[in-house]
PDB file of C-alpha atoms in Angstrom:
ATOM      1  CA  MET A   1      -0.369   0.089   0.263  1.00 86.00           C
ATOM      2  CA  ILE A   2       2.863   2.183   0.186  1.00 89.00           C
ATOM      3  CA  PRO A   3       2.550   3.825  -3.615  1.00 93.00           C
ATOM      4  CA  ASN A   4      -0.635   4.906  -2.266  1.00 92.00           C
ATOM      5  CA  TRP A   5       0.836   7.701  -0.203  1.00 92.00           C
ATOM      6  CA  THR A   6       1.975   9.049  -3.192  1.00 96.00           C
ATOM      7  CA  MET A   7      -1.157  10.866  -3.550  1.00 94.00           C
ATOM      8  CA  PRO A   8      -1.830  12.208  -0.076  1.00 91.00           C
ATOM      9  CA  THR A   9       1.506  13.985  -0.491  1.00 95.00           C
ATOM     10  CA  LEU A  10       0.963  15.308  -3.991  1.00 97.00           C
ATOM     11  CA  THR A  11      -2.187  16.825  -3.437  1.00 95.00           C
ATOM     12  CA  MET A  12      -2.379  17.998   0.177  1.00 96.00           C
ATOM     13  CA  SER A  13      -0.009  20.315   2.500  1.00 97.00           C
ATOM     14  CA  GLU A  14      -0.624  18.293   5.439  1.00 96.00           C
ATOM     15  CA  PHE A  15      -2.064  14.938   6.790  1.00 92.00           C
ATOM     16  CA  ASP A  16      -2.559  13.279  10.116  1.00 92.00           C
ATOM     17  CA  ILE A  17      -2.016   9.883  10.733  1.00 88.00           C
ATOM     18  CA  ASP A  18      -4.268  10.138  14.115  1.00 89.00           C
ATOM     19  CA  PRO A  19      -6.703  12.494  13.467  1.00 89.00           C
ATOM     20  CA  GLU A  20      -9.525  12.323  16.366  1.00 87.00           C
ATOM     21  CA  ASP A  21     -12.267  11.581  13.912  1.00 86.00           C
ATOM     22  CA  GLY A  22     -10.431   8.168  13.263  1.00 82.00           C
ATOM     23  CA  GLY A  23      -7.913   7.111  10.803  1.00 73.00           C
ATOM     24  CA  PRO A  24      -8.005   6.297   7.183  1.00 71.00           C
ATOM     25  CA  PRO A  25      -9.961   3.485   6.359  1.00 72.00           C
ATOM     26  CA  PRO A  26      -8.449   0.169   6.867  1.00 82.00           C
ATOM     27  CA  ASN A  27      -6.335  -1.626   3.764  1.00 83.00           C
ATOM     28  CA  PRO A  28      -8.418  -4.046   2.004  1.00 86.00           C
ATOM     29  CA  GLU A  29      -7.954  -7.734   2.761  1.00 91.00           C
ATOM     30  CA  LEU A  30      -5.885  -9.430   0.092  1.00 92.00           C
ATOM     31  CA  GLY A  31      -6.046 -13.076   0.298  1.00 91.00           C
ATOM     32  CA  SER A  32      -3.905 -14.605  -2.656  1.00 94.00           C
ATOM     33  CA  SER A  33      -0.153 -13.477  -3.728  1.00 89.00           C
ATOM     34  CA  ALA A  34      -2.243 -12.495  -7.170  1.00 94.00           C
ATOM     35  CA  GLU A  35      -4.274 -10.224  -5.296  1.00 95.00           C
ATOM     36  CA  LEU A  36      -1.357  -8.910  -4.104  1.00 90.00           C
ATOM     37  CA  VAL A  37       0.503  -8.325  -6.599  1.00 90.00           C
ATOM     38  CA  ALA A  38      -2.077  -7.043  -8.800  1.00 94.00           C
ATOM     39  CA  ALA A  39      -2.830  -4.376  -5.752  1.00 94.00           C
ATOM     40  CA  LEU A  40       0.641  -3.256  -5.921  1.00 90.00           C
ATOM     41  CA  ASP A  41       0.287  -3.074  -9.981  1.00 94.00           C
ATOM     42  CA  GLN A  42      -2.556  -0.730  -9.691  1.00 95.00           C
ATOM     43  CA  SER A  43      -1.410   1.503  -6.768  1.00 94.00           C
ATOM     44  CA  ALA A  44       1.734   2.006  -8.622  1.00 94.00           C
ATOM     45  CA  ALA A  45       0.560   2.848 -11.913  1.00 96.00           C
ATOM     46  CA  VAL A  46      -1.951   5.503 -10.260  1.00 96.00           C
ATOM     47  CA  ALA A  47       1.498   6.507  -8.061  1.00 96.00           C
ATOM     48  CA  ARG A  48       3.366   6.889 -11.621  1.00 96.00           C
ATOM     49  CA  ALA A  49       0.794   9.004 -13.222  1.00 97.00           C
ATOM     50  CA  SER A  50       0.342  11.342 -10.473  1.00 96.00           C
ATOM     51  CA  ILE A  51       4.022  12.084 -10.169  1.00 97.00           C
ATOM     52  CA  GLU A  52       4.252  12.496 -13.988  1.00 97.00           C
ATOM     53  CA  SER A  53       1.460  15.028 -13.641  1.00 97.00           C
ATOM     54  CA  THR A  54       2.932  17.205 -10.752  1.00 97.00           C
ATOM     55  CA  SER A  55       4.851  20.373 -11.457  1.00 97.00           C
ATOM     56  CA  ASP A  56       8.294  21.590 -10.043  1.00 97.00           C
ATOM     57  CA  GLU A  57       6.309  24.185  -8.119  1.00 98.00           C
ATOM     58  CA  THR A  58       4.166  21.564  -6.403  1.00 98.00           C
ATOM     59  CA  PHE A  59       6.954  19.469  -5.756  1.00 98.00           C
ATOM     60  CA  ALA A  60       9.013  22.064  -4.041  1.00 98.00           C
ATOM     61  CA  SER A  61       5.849  23.275  -1.851  1.00 98.00           C
ATOM     62  CA  THR A  62       5.875  21.833   1.711  1.00 98.00           C
ATOM     63  CA  TRP A  63       3.842  19.154   2.757  1.00 98.00           C
ATOM     64  CA  THR A  64       3.423  18.456   6.665  1.00 97.00           C
ATOM     65  CA  MET A  65       2.676  15.359   8.655  1.00 94.00           C
ATOM     66  CA  LEU A  66       0.610  15.438  11.345  1.00 94.00           C
ATOM     67  CA  VAL A  67       0.218  13.235  14.502  1.00 92.00           C
ATOM     68  CA  GLY A  68      -3.287  13.926  16.473  1.00 91.00           C
ATOM     69  CA  GLY A  69      -3.351  17.489  15.057  1.00 93.00           C
ATOM     70  CA  GLU A  70       0.561  18.028  16.561  1.00 95.00           C
ATOM     71  CA  PRO A  71       2.985  18.688  13.720  1.00 97.00           C
ATOM     72  CA  ARG A  72       6.079  16.248  13.473  1.00 96.00           C
ATOM     73  CA  PHE A  73       7.225  17.843  10.653  1.00 95.00           C
ATOM     74  CA  THR A  74       7.368  19.861   7.674  1.00 97.00           C
ATOM     75  CA  MET A  75       9.527  19.321   4.261  1.00 97.00           C
ATOM     76  CA  PRO A  76       9.596  20.001   0.692  1.00 98.00           C
ATOM     77  CA  LYS A  77       7.232  17.189  -0.982  1.00 98.00           C
ATOM     78  CA  ALA A  78       9.802  15.913  -3.276  1.00 97.00           C
ATOM     79  CA  VAL A  79      11.981  15.373   0.046  1.00 97.00           C
ATOM     80  CA  VAL A  80       9.099  13.216   1.130  1.00 96.00           C
ATOM     81  CA  LEU A  81       8.602  11.542  -1.871  1.00 96.00           C
ATOM     82  CA  ARG A  82      11.910  10.276  -1.859  1.00 95.00           C
ATOM     83  CA  SER A  83      12.979   9.895   2.242  1.00 92.00           C
ATOM     84  CA  PHE A  84       9.203   8.478   3.084  1.00 89.00           C
ATOM     85  CA  ILE A  85       7.550   6.794   0.468  1.00 92.00           C
ATOM     86  CA  LEU A  86      10.623   5.391  -2.139  1.00 91.00           C
ATOM     87  CA  ASP A  87      12.957   4.680   0.511  1.00 92.00           C
ATOM     88  CA  HIS A  88      10.143   2.742   2.432  1.00 88.00           C
ATOM     89  CA  LEU A  89       9.822   1.012  -0.630  1.00 88.00           C
ATOM     90  CA  ILE A  90      13.571  -0.177  -0.911  1.00 87.00           C
ATOM     91  CA  HIS A  91      13.898  -0.748   3.217  1.00 88.00           C
ATOM     92  CA  HIS A  92      10.580  -3.439   2.355  1.00 85.00           C
ATOM     93  CA  ARG A  93      12.462  -5.051  -0.322  1.00 84.00           C
ATOM     94  CA  ALA A  94      15.768  -5.634   1.277  1.00 87.00           C
ATOM     95  CA  GLN A  95      13.318  -7.266   4.575  1.00 89.00           C
ATOM     96  CA  LEU A  96      11.495  -9.298   1.734  1.00 87.00           C
ATOM     97  CA  GLY A  97      14.949 -10.095   0.242  1.00 86.00           C
ATOM     98  CA  VAL A  98      16.036 -11.151   3.694  1.00 89.00           C
ATOM     99  CA  TYR A  99      12.990 -13.064   4.411  1.00 89.00           C
ATOM    100  CA  LEU A 100      13.150 -15.124   1.206  1.00 88.00           C
ATOM    101  CA  ARG A 101      16.776 -15.993   1.876  1.00 88.00           C
ATOM    102  CA  LEU A 102      15.840 -17.334   5.302  1.00 92.00           C
ATOM    103  CA  LEU A 103      13.648 -19.843   3.611  1.00 93.00           C
ATOM    104  CA  ASP A 104      16.177 -20.436   0.804  1.00 92.00           C
ATOM    105  CA  VAL A 105      14.010 -19.002  -1.812  1.00 90.00           C
ATOM    106  CA  PRO A 106      15.967 -17.651  -4.692  1.00 87.00           C
ATOM    107  CA  VAL A 107      16.004 -13.671  -4.557  1.00 83.00           C
ATOM    108  CA  PRO A 108      14.702 -11.807  -7.896  1.00 79.00           C
ATOM    109  CA  GLN A 109      16.866  -9.351  -9.172  1.00 79.00           C
ATOM    110  CA  SER A 110      15.622  -5.839  -9.462  1.00 74.00           C
ATOM    111  CA  PHE A 111      18.242  -3.759 -10.186  1.00 73.00           C
ATOM    112  CA  GLY A 112      20.487  -6.278 -11.950  1.00 76.00           C
ATOM    113  CA  PRO A 113      22.245  -9.612 -11.092  1.00 79.00           C
ATOM    114  CA  THR A 114      21.967 -11.511  -7.466  1.00 77.00           C
ATOM    115  CA  ALA A 115      23.829 -14.244  -6.555  1.00 80.00           C
ATOM    116  CA  ASP A 116      20.932 -16.319  -7.399  1.00 81.00           C
ATOM    117  CA  PHE A 117      20.609 -15.337 -10.832  1.00 79.00           C
ATOM    118  CA  PRO A 118      24.070 -14.076 -11.746  1.00 76.00           C
ATOM    119  CA  ASP A 119      23.721 -14.187 -15.647  1.00 74.00           C
ATOM    120  CA  MET A 120      20.502 -12.031 -16.157  1.00 59.00           C
TER     121      MET A 120
END
């Protein structure tokens, strides 16, 4: 669901992750690998389209994360996109790689060859 964070980042000036009137709706329950992949593909496509249609001025404008109405940080939207969305995806991809390695499942490549697929 991480790519879904892109739209509120680019279209809002602030976002409260713990608002007084309750949080965002729960994520859908996905029961199979195929459903998970489809959900990721769909959210990534929407996020990509949002990024492609965003102006430089919007990327330079600020975004504030609130917790219960209290500001926690304010940064340019471009920095939020890189540090809180893209870096977060990279972090979870690395966790998945460790999990797969511990289960003796070959780790697929994402940016080039891996120890399991050196010739790809």
